Amino acid sequence: MIDALVQPFAEFAFMRRALVGSLAISMTAPPIGVFLMLRRMSLMGDAMGHAILPGAAIGYLLAGLSLFAMSLGGFAAGLAVAVAAGLVARSRVIREDASLAGFYLLSLALGVFLVSVHGTNVDLLHVLFGSVLALDDAALLLVAGIASVSLTTLAAIYRPLVLECFDPHYLRSVSRWSSPTHLIFLVLVVLNLVAGFQALGTLMAVGIMLLPAVSSRFWVDSAGGMIALAIAVAFVSSVAGLLVSYHYSVPTGPTVILACGVFYLFSMFAGTRGGALWRLMPRRHLEA
């Protein structure tokens, strides 16, 4: 049993790099997902995850499978979609969720079109689903750098970010940090989607950001507790996904996200803060 858990990482360098990259993403993406969930912006995270695709595709067309070009293109495209959706929503003709849906569909179609026309099916699969087992040293440095910047920035804006989640009107009335906090947070979302894209692809990167975060809500109420549990869930899911992928020769990225999904389904059933099992249990008289 111990050999099955340790041997893949002890014997193969690509498994060790995949483990380091997955754990780095697991440290920084789930906290971002917690705040997306608390701010009711979960669908925005999904939309922005797909929005980076055309930028990554343009980077691919200009420089091939260049880490720098695809990352820079994805970052620029994600920010452009976030800003454009916000500007359209301010016109009050349509709401922000509808404008995000429009940009999300346009970005996804454009990205797939660009890669399909000028690349191969292998290139398209690499962009959409990533290749965590093919992470090299440059990709690991990028992921680790983004994780370090994200965690440091989150620590700096933690208090206004939490306050904005629960009482944004009060934050606007007592501080000028409301708008800067929102903009900084959007940049962190895009940065972490770019980091996740390197390992899990554009379609799977948002999964490790949101599924552990949503799962944690069924167990704890505090923001700090949700962040800690979400990171732990992402850690365990990453290791489990890598091991299952190695031993059974199945795709790694989807397996990691499925592991997150298994814990999400378990939390929906057994979570102590609103799980189906606890809701069915009889309660005492006048108990909330």
Coordinates of N, CA and C in Angstrom, one line a residue, residues 29-232:
A29 N -5.5 28.7 -5.7 CA -6.8 28.7 -6.4 C -8.0 28.6 -5.5
P30 N -8.0 27.6 -4.6 CA -9.2 27.4 -3.7 C -9.6 28.7 -2.9
P31 N -8.6 29.4 -2.3 CA -9.0 30.6 -1.6 C -9.6 31.6 -2.5
I32 N -9.2 31.8 -3.7 CA -9.8 32.6 -4.7 C -11.3 32.1 -4.9
G33 N -11.4 30.8 -5.0 CA -12.8 30.3 -5.2 C -13.7 30.5 -4.1
V34 N -13.2 30.5 -2.9 CA -14.0 30.8 -1.7 C -14.6 32.2 -1.8
F35 N -13.7 33.2 -2.2 CA -14.2 34.5 -2.3 C -15.2 34.7 -3.5
L36 N -14.9 34.0 -4.6 CA -15.9 34.0 -5.7 C -17.2 33.5 -5.2
M37 N -17.2 32.4 -4.4 CA -18.5 31.9 -3.9 C -19.2 32.8 -3.0
L38 N -18.4 33.4 -2.0 CA -19.0 34.3 -1.0 C -19.6 35.6 -1.7
R39 N -19.0 36.0 -2.8 CA -19.5 37.2 -3.5 C -20.5 36.8 -4.6
R40 N -20.9 35.6 -4.7 CA -21.9 35.1 -5.7 C -21.3 35.4 -7.1
M41 N -20.1 35.1 -7.3 CA -19.4 35.3 -8.6 C -18.9 34.0 -9.2
S42 N -19.4 32.9 -8.7 CA -18.9 31.6 -9.2 C -19.0 31.4 -10.7
L43 N -20.1 31.8 -11.3 CA -20.2 31.7 -12.7 C -19.3 32.6 -13.4
M44 N -19.0 33.8 -12.8 CA -18.0 34.7 -13.4 C -16.6 34.0 -13.5
G45 N -16.3 33.2 -12.5 CA -15.0 32.5 -12.5 C -15.0 31.5 -13.7
D46 N -16.1 30.8 -13.9 CA -16.2 29.9 -15.0 C -16.1 30.6 -16.4
A47 N -16.8 31.8 -16.5 CA -16.7 32.5 -17.7 C -15.3 33.0 -18.0
M48 N -14.7 33.5 -17.0 CA -13.3 34.1 -17.2 C -12.3 32.9 -17.5
G49 N -12.6 31.7 -16.9 CA -11.7 30.6 -17.2 C -11.8 30.3 -18.7
H50 N -12.9 30.4 -19.3 CA -13.0 30.2 -20.8 C -12.6 31.4 -21.6
A51 N -12.6 32.6 -20.9 CA -12.2 33.8 -21.7 C -10.8 33.9 -22.0
I52 N -9.9 33.2 -21.2 CA -8.5 33.2 -21.5 C -8.1 32.4 -22.7
L53 N -9.1 31.6 -23.2 CA -8.7 30.7 -24.3 C -8.3 31.4 -25.6
P54 N -9.1 32.4 -26.1 CA -8.6 33.1 -27.3 C -7.3 33.7 -27.2
G55 N -7.0 34.3 -26.0 CA -5.6 34.9 -25.8 C -4.5 33.9 -25.8
A56 N -4.8 32.7 -25.2 CA -3.8 31.7 -25.3 C -3.6 31.2 -26.7
A57 N -4.8 31.1 -27.4 CA -4.7 30.6 -28.8 C -3.9 31.6 -29.7
I58 N -4.1 32.9 -29.5 CA -3.3 33.9 -30.3 C -1.8 33.8 -29.9
G59 N -1.5 33.6 -28.6 CA -0.1 33.4 -28.2 C 0.5 32.1 -28.9
Y60 N -0.4 31.1 -29.0 CA 0.1 29.8 -29.6 C 0.3 30.1 -31.1
L61 N -0.5 30.8 -31.8 CA -0.4 31.1 -33.2 C 0.9 31.9 -33.5
L62 N 1.2 32.8 -32.6 CA 2.4 33.7 -32.8 C 3.7 33.0 -32.4
A63 N 3.7 32.2 -31.4 CA 5.0 31.7 -30.9 C 4.9 30.2 -30.6
G64 N 3.9 29.5 -31.1 CA 3.8 28.0 -30.8 C 3.5 27.8 -29.4
L65 N 3.9 26.6 -28.9 CA 3.6 26.3 -27.5 C 4.6 27.0 -26.5
S66 N 4.6 28.3 -26.7 CA 5.5 29.1 -25.8 C 4.8 29.4 -24.5
L67 N 5.4 29.1 -23.4 CA 4.8 29.4 -22.1 C 4.5 30.8 -21.9
F68 N 5.5 31.7 -22.2 CA 5.3 33.1 -22.0 C 4.2 33.7 -22.9
A69 N 4.2 33.4 -24.1 CA 3.3 34.0 -25.1 C 1.9 33.5 -24.7
M70 N 1.6 32.2 -24.5 CA 0.3 31.8 -24.2 C -0.2 32.3 -22.8
S71 N 0.7 32.4 -21.9 CA 0.3 32.9 -20.5 C -0.1 34.4 -20.6
L72 N 0.8 35.2 -21.3 CA 0.5 36.6 -21.5 C -0.8 36.8 -22.3
G73 N -1.0 36.1 -23.3 CA -2.2 36.2 -24.1 C -3.4 35.9 -23.3
G74 N -3.4 34.8 -22.5 CA -4.5 34.4 -21.7 C -4.8 35.4 -20.7
F75 N -3.8 36.0 -20.0 CA -4.0 37.0 -19.0 C -4.6 38.2 -19.6
A76 N -4.1 38.7 -20.7 CA -4.7 39.9 -21.4 C -6.2 39.6 -21.8
A77 N -6.5 38.5 -22.3 CA -7.8 38.2 -22.8 C -8.8 38.1 -21.6
G78 N -8.3 37.4 -20.5 CA -9.2 37.3 -19.3 C -9.5 38.7 -18.7
L79 N -8.5 39.6 -18.6 CA -8.8 40.9 -18.1 C -9.7 41.7 -19.0
A80 N -9.5 41.6 -20.3 CA -10.3 42.3 -21.3 C -11.8 41.9 -21.2
V81 N -12.0 40.6 -21.0 CA -13.4 40.1 -20.9 C -14.0 40.6 -19.6
A82 N -13.3 40.6 -18.5 CA -13.8 41.0 -17.2 C -14.2 42.5 -17.3
V83 N -13.3 43.3 -17.9 CA -13.5 44.8 -18.0 C -14.7 45.0 -18.9
A84 N -14.7 44.4 -20.1 CA -15.8 44.6 -21.1 C -17.1 44.2 -20.5
A85 N -17.2 43.1 -19.8 CA -18.5 42.6 -19.2 C -19.0 43.7 -18.2
G86 N -18.0 44.2 -17.4 CA -18.4 45.2 -16.4 C -18.9 46.5 -17.0
L87 N -18.3 46.9 -18.1 CA -18.7 48.1 -18.8 C -20.1 47.9 -19.5
V88 N -20.3 46.8 -20.1 CA -21.6 46.5 -20.7 C -22.7 46.4 -19.6
A89 N -22.4 45.8 -18.4 CA -23.4 45.7 -17.4 C -23.8 47.1 -16.8
R90 N -22.8 48.1 -16.9 CA -23.1 49.4 -16.4 C -24.1 50.2 -17.2
S91 N -24.2 49.7 -18.5 CA -25.2 50.4 -19.4 C -26.6 50.1 -18.9
R92 N -26.8 49.1 -18.0 CA -28.1 48.8 -17.5 C -29.1 48.2 -18.5
V93 N -28.6 47.9 -19.7 CA -29.5 47.2 -20.7 C -29.6 45.8 -20.3
I94 N -28.5 45.1 -20.0 CA -28.5 43.7 -19.5 C -27.7 43.7 -18.2
R95 N -27.9 42.6 -17.5 CA -27.2 42.4 -16.2 C -25.8 41.8 -16.5
E96 N -24.9 41.9 -15.4 CA -23.6 41.4 -15.6 C -23.5 40.0 -15.9
D97 N -24.4 39.1 -15.3 CA -24.3 37.7 -15.6 C -24.6 37.4 -17.1
A98 N -25.5 38.2 -17.7 CA -25.9 38.0 -19.1 C -24.7 38.4 -20.0
S99 N -24.1 39.6 -19.6 CA -23.0 40.0 -20.5 C -21.8 39.1 -20.4
L100 N -21.6 38.5 -19.2 CA -20.5 37.5 -19.0 C -20.8 36.3 -19.9
A101 N -22.0 35.8 -19.9 CA -22.4 34.7 -20.7 C -22.1 34.9 -22.1
G102 N -22.5 36.1 -22.6 CA -22.2 36.4 -24.0 C -20.7 36.4 -24.4
F103 N -19.9 37.1 -23.5 CA -18.5 37.1 -23.8 C -17.9 35.7 -23.6
Y104 N -18.4 34.9 -22.6 CA -17.9 33.6 -22.4 C -18.0 32.7 -23.7
L105 N -19.2 32.7 -24.2 CA -19.5 31.9 -25.4 C -18.7 32.4 -26.6
L106 N -18.6 33.7 -26.8 CA -17.8 34.2 -27.9 C -16.3 33.8 -27.7
S107 N -15.8 34.0 -26.5 CA -14.4 33.6 -26.3 C -14.1 32.2 -26.5
L108 N -15.0 31.3 -26.0 CA -14.8 29.9 -26.2 C -14.8 29.5 -27.6
A109 N -15.8 30.0 -28.4 CA -15.9 29.6 -29.8 C -14.7 30.2 -30.6
L110 N -14.3 31.4 -30.3 CA -13.1 32.0 -31.0 C -11.9 31.3 -30.7
G111 N -11.6 30.9 -29.4 CA -10.4 30.2 -29.1 C -10.3 28.8 -29.7
V112 N -11.4 28.0 -29.7 CA -11.5 26.7 -30.3 C -11.3 26.9 -31.8
F113 N -11.9 27.9 -32.4 CA -11.8 28.1 -33.9 C -10.3 28.4 -34.3
L114 N -9.6 29.3 -33.5 CA -8.3 29.6 -33.8 C -7.3 28.4 -33.7
V115 N -7.5 27.7 -32.6 CA -6.6 26.5 -32.5 C -6.9 25.4 -33.5
S116 N -8.2 25.2 -33.8 CA -8.5 24.2 -34.7 C -8.1 24.5 -36.1
V117 N -8.2 25.7 -36.5 CA -7.8 26.1 -37.9 C -6.3 26.1 -38.1
H118 N -5.6 26.6 -37.2 CA -4.1 26.7 -37.4 C -3.3 25.7 -36.6
G119 N -3.9 24.8 -35.9 CA -3.2 23.8 -35.2 C -3.7 22.4 -35.5
T120 N -3.4 21.5 -34.5 CA -3.9 20.1 -34.7 C -4.8 19.7 -33.5
N121 N -5.4 18.6 -33.6 CA -6.2 18.1 -32.5 C -5.5 17.9 -31.2
V122 N -4.2 17.5 -31.3 CA -3.4 17.4 -30.1 C -3.2 18.8 -29.5
D123 N -2.9 19.8 -30.3 CA -2.7 21.2 -29.8 C -4.0 21.6 -29.1
L124 N -5.2 21.4 -29.7 CA -6.5 21.8 -29.1 C -6.7 21.1 -27.8
L125 N -6.4 19.8 -27.7 CA -6.6 19.1 -26.5 C -5.7 19.6 -25.4
H126 N -4.4 19.9 -25.8 CA -3.5 20.5 -24.8 C -4.0 21.8 -24.2
V127 N -4.5 22.7 -25.1 CA -5.0 24.0 -24.6 C -6.3 23.8 -23.8
L128 N -7.2 22.9 -24.2 CA -8.4 22.8 -23.5 C -8.3 22.0 -22.2
F129 N -7.5 21.0 -22.2 CA -7.4 20.1 -21.0 C -6.1 20.1 -20.3
G130 N -5.1 20.8 -20.8 CA -3.8 20.8 -20.1 C -3.0 19.5 -20.2
S131 N -1.9 19.5 -19.5 CA -1.0 18.4 -19.5 C -0.2 18.5 -18.2
V132 N -0.8 18.1 -17.1 CA -0.1 18.3 -15.8 C 1.2 17.4 -15.7
L133 N 1.1 16.3 -16.4 CA 2.3 15.4 -16.4 C 3.5 15.9 -17.2
A134 N 3.2 16.9 -18.0 CA 4.3 17.5 -18.9 C 4.8 18.8 -18.4
L135 N 4.5 19.2 -17.2 CA 5.0 20.4 -16.6 C 6.5 20.4 -16.6
D136 N 7.2 21.5 -17.1 CA 8.6 21.6 -17.1 C 9.0 22.6 -16.0
D137 N 10.3 22.9 -15.9 CA 10.8 23.8 -14.9 C 10.2 25.2 -15.0
A138 N 10.1 25.6 -16.3 CA 9.6 27.0 -16.5 C 8.2 27.1 -16.1
A139 N 7.4 26.1 -16.4 CA 6.0 26.1 -16.0 C 5.8 26.1 -14.5
L140 N 6.7 25.3 -13.8 CA 6.6 25.2 -12.4 C 7.0 26.6 -11.8
L141 N 8.0 27.3 -12.3 CA 8.4 28.6 -11.8 C 7.2 29.6 -12.0
L142 N 6.6 29.5 -13.1 CA 5.4 30.4 -13.4 C 4.3 30.1 -12.3
V143 N 4.0 28.9 -12.2 CA 2.9 28.5 -11.2 C 3.3 28.9 -9.8
A144 N 4.5 28.6 -9.4 CA 4.9 29.0 -8.1 C 5.0 30.5 -7.9
G145 N 5.4 31.2 -8.9 CA 5.4 32.7 -8.8 C 4.1 33.3 -8.6
I146 N 3.1 32.8 -9.4 CA 1.7 33.2 -9.3 C 1.1 32.9 -8.0
A147 N 1.4 31.7 -7.5 CA 1.0 31.3 -6.1 C 1.5 32.2 -5.1
S148 N 2.8 32.6 -5.1 CA 3.4 33.4 -4.1 C 2.8 34.8 -4.2
V149 N 2.6 35.4 -5.4 CA 2.1 36.7 -5.5 C 0.6 36.7 -5.1
S150 N -0.1 35.7 -5.4 CA -1.6 35.6 -5.0 C -1.7 35.6 -3.5
L151 N -1.0 34.7 -2.9 CA -1.1 34.5 -1.4 C -0.7 35.8 -0.7
T152 N 0.4 36.5 -1.2 CA 0.8 37.7 -0.5 C -0.2 38.8 -0.7
T153 N -0.8 38.9 -1.9 CA -1.8 39.9 -2.2 C -3.1 39.6 -1.4
L154 N -3.5 38.4 -1.3 CA -4.7 38.0 -0.5 C -4.5 38.4 0.9
A155 N -3.3 38.2 1.4 CA -3.1 38.5 2.8 C -3.2 40.0 3.0
A156 N -2.7 40.8 2.0 CA -2.8 42.3 2.1 C -4.2 42.8 2.1
I157 N -5.1 42.2 1.2 CA -6.4 42.8 1.1 C -7.5 41.9 1.7
Y158 N -7.0 41.0 2.7 CA -8.0 40.1 3.2 C -9.1 40.7 4.0
R159 N -8.9 41.7 4.8 CA -9.9 42.3 5.6 C -10.9 43.1 4.7
P160 N -10.5 44.0 3.8 CA -11.5 44.6 3.0 C -12.3 43.6 2.0
L161 N -11.6 42.5 1.6 CA -12.2 41.5 0.8 C -13.3 40.8 1.5
V162 N -13.0 40.4 2.8 CA -14.0 39.7 3.6 C -15.2 40.7 3.8
L163 N -14.9 41.9 4.2 CA -16.0 42.9 4.4 C -16.8 43.1 3.2
E164 N -16.2 43.2 2.1 CA -17.0 43.4 0.8 C -17.9 42.2 0.5
C165 N -17.5 41.0 0.9 CA -18.3 39.8 0.7 C -19.6 39.9 1.5
F166 N -19.5 40.4 2.7 CA -20.7 40.4 3.6 C -21.4 41.7 3.7
D167 N -20.7 42.8 3.6 CA -21.4 44.1 3.7 C -20.7 45.1 2.8
P168 N -20.9 45.0 1.5 CA -20.1 45.9 0.6 C -20.5 47.4 0.7
H169 N -21.8 47.7 1.1 CA -22.2 49.0 1.2 C -21.5 49.7 2.4
Y170 N -21.3 49.0 3.5 CA -20.6 49.5 4.6 C -19.1 49.8 4.2
L171 N -18.5 48.9 3.5 CA -17.1 49.2 3.1 C -17.0 50.4 2.2
R172 N -18.0 50.6 1.3 CA -17.9 51.8 0.5 C -18.1 53.1 1.3
S173 N -18.9 53.0 2.4 CA -19.2 54.2 3.2 C -18.0 54.6 4.1
V174 N -17.2 53.6 4.5 CA -16.1 53.9 5.5 C -14.7 53.9 4.9
S175 N -14.6 53.4 3.6 CA -13.3 53.2 3.1 C -13.3 53.4 1.5
R176 N -12.1 53.8 1.0 CA -12.0 54.0 -0.4 C -11.5 52.7 -1.1
W177 N -11.4 51.6 -0.3 CA -10.8 50.4 -0.8 C -11.7 49.5 -1.5
S178 N -13.0 49.8 -1.7 CA -13.9 48.9 -2.3 C -13.6 48.7 -3.8
S179 N -13.5 49.7 -4.6 CA -13.2 49.6 -6.0 C -11.8 49.0 -6.2
P180 N -10.7 49.5 -5.5 CA -9.4 48.9 -5.7 C -9.4 47.4 -5.3
T181 N -10.1 47.0 -4.2 CA -10.1 45.6 -3.8 C -10.8 44.8 -4.9
H182 N -11.9 45.3 -5.5 CA -12.5 44.5 -6.5 C -11.6 44.3 -7.7
L183 N -10.9 45.3 -8.1 CA -10.1 45.2 -9.3 C -8.9 44.3 -9.1
I184 N -8.3 44.4 -7.9 CA -7.2 43.5 -7.5 C -7.6 42.1 -7.5
F185 N -8.8 41.9 -6.9 CA -9.4 40.5 -6.9 C -9.6 39.9 -8.3
L186 N -10.1 40.7 -9.2 CA -10.3 40.3 -10.6 C -8.9 39.9 -11.2
V187 N -7.9 40.7 -10.9 CA -6.6 40.4 -11.5 C -6.1 39.0 -10.9
L188 N -6.3 38.8 -9.6 CA -5.9 37.5 -9.0 C -6.7 36.4 -9.6
V189 N -8.0 36.5 -9.9 CA -8.7 35.5 -10.5 C -8.1 35.1 -11.9
V190 N -7.8 36.1 -12.7 CA -7.3 35.8 -14.0 C -5.9 35.2 -13.9
L191 N -5.0 35.7 -13.0 CA -3.7 35.1 -12.8 C -3.8 33.6 -12.4
N192 N -4.7 33.3 -11.5 CA -4.8 31.9 -11.0 C -5.4 31.0 -12.1
L193 N -6.2 31.6 -13.0 CA -6.7 30.8 -14.1 C -5.6 30.5 -15.1
V194 N -4.7 31.5 -15.3 CA -3.6 31.3 -16.2 C -2.7 30.2 -15.6
A195 N -2.5 30.2 -14.3 CA -1.6 29.2 -13.6 C -2.3 27.8 -13.8
G196 N -3.6 27.8 -13.5 CA -4.3 26.5 -13.7 C -4.3 26.0 -15.1
F197 N -4.4 27.0 -16.0 CA -4.4 26.6 -17.5 C -3.1 25.8 -17.9
Q198 N -2.0 26.2 -17.3 CA -0.7 25.5 -17.6 C -0.8 24.0 -17.3
A199 N -1.5 23.6 -16.3 CA -1.6 22.2 -15.8 C -2.8 21.5 -16.2
L200 N -4.0 22.2 -16.1 CA -5.3 21.6 -16.3 C -6.0 22.0 -17.5
G201 N -5.5 23.0 -18.2 CA -6.2 23.5 -19.4 C -7.3 24.5 -19.0
T202 N -7.9 25.1 -20.1 CA -8.8 26.2 -19.8 C -10.2 25.6 -19.3
L203 N -10.5 24.4 -19.7 CA -11.8 23.8 -19.3 C -11.8 23.3 -17.9
M204 N -10.6 22.9 -17.4 CA -10.5 22.3 -16.1 C -10.0 23.2 -15.0
A205 N -9.3 24.3 -15.4 CA -8.7 25.1 -14.4 C -9.6 25.7 -13.3
V206 N -10.8 26.0 -13.8 CA -11.8 26.6 -12.8 C -12.3 25.6 -11.9
G207 N -12.2 24.3 -12.2 CA -12.7 23.2 -11.3 C -12.0 23.2 -10.0
I208 N -10.7 23.2 -10.0 CA -9.9 23.2 -8.8 C -10.0 24.5 -8.0
M209 N -10.5 25.5 -8.6 CA -10.8 26.8 -8.0 C -12.1 26.8 -7.2
L210 N -13.1 26.2 -7.8 CA -14.5 26.3 -7.3 C -15.0 25.1 -6.5
L211 N -14.7 23.9 -7.0 CA -15.3 22.7 -6.3 C -14.8 22.6 -4.9
P212 N -13.5 22.7 -4.5 CA -13.1 22.6 -3.1 C -13.8 23.8 -2.3
A213 N -13.9 24.9 -2.9 CA -14.5 26.1 -2.2 C -16.0 25.8 -1.9
V214 N -16.7 25.3 -2.8 CA -18.1 25.0 -2.6 C -18.3 23.9 -1.6
S215 N -17.4 22.9 -1.7 CA -17.5 21.8 -0.8 C -17.3 22.2 0.7
S216 N -16.4 23.2 0.9 CA -16.0 23.6 2.2 C -17.2 24.3 2.9
R217 N -18.1 24.9 2.1 CA -19.2 25.6 2.7 C -20.2 24.7 3.4
F218 N -20.2 23.4 3.1 CA -21.0 22.4 3.8 C -20.5 22.0 5.1
W219 N -19.3 22.4 5.5 CA -18.6 22.0 6.7 C -18.4 23.1 7.7
V220 N -18.0 24.3 7.2 CA -17.6 25.4 8.1 C -18.3 26.7 7.7
D221 N -18.4 27.6 8.6 CA -19.1 28.9 8.3 C -18.2 30.1 8.1
S222 N -17.0 30.0 8.8 CA -16.1 31.2 8.7 C -15.3 31.2 7.4
A223 N -14.9 32.4 7.0 CA -14.2 32.5 5.7 C -12.8 31.8 5.9
G224 N -12.1 32.0 7.0 CA -10.8 31.4 7.2 C -10.9 29.9 7.3
G225 N -12.0 29.3 7.9 CA -12.2 27.9 7.9 C -12.4 27.3 6.5
M226 N -13.2 28.0 5.8 CA -13.5 27.6 4.4 C -12.3 27.6 3.5
I227 N -11.4 28.6 3.7 CA -10.2 28.6 2.9 C -9.3 27.5 3.3
A228 N -9.1 27.2 4.6 CA -8.2 26.1 5.0 C -8.7 24.8 4.5
L229 N -10.1 24.5 4.7 CA -10.6 23.2 4.2 C -10.6 23.1 2.7
A230 N -10.8 24.2 2.0 CA -10.7 24.1 0.5 C -9.3 23.8 0.0
I231 N -8.3 24.4 0.7 CA -6.9 24.0 0.3 C -6.7 22.6 0.6
A232 N -7.1 22.1 1.7 CA -6.9 20.7 2.1 C -7.6 19.7 1.1

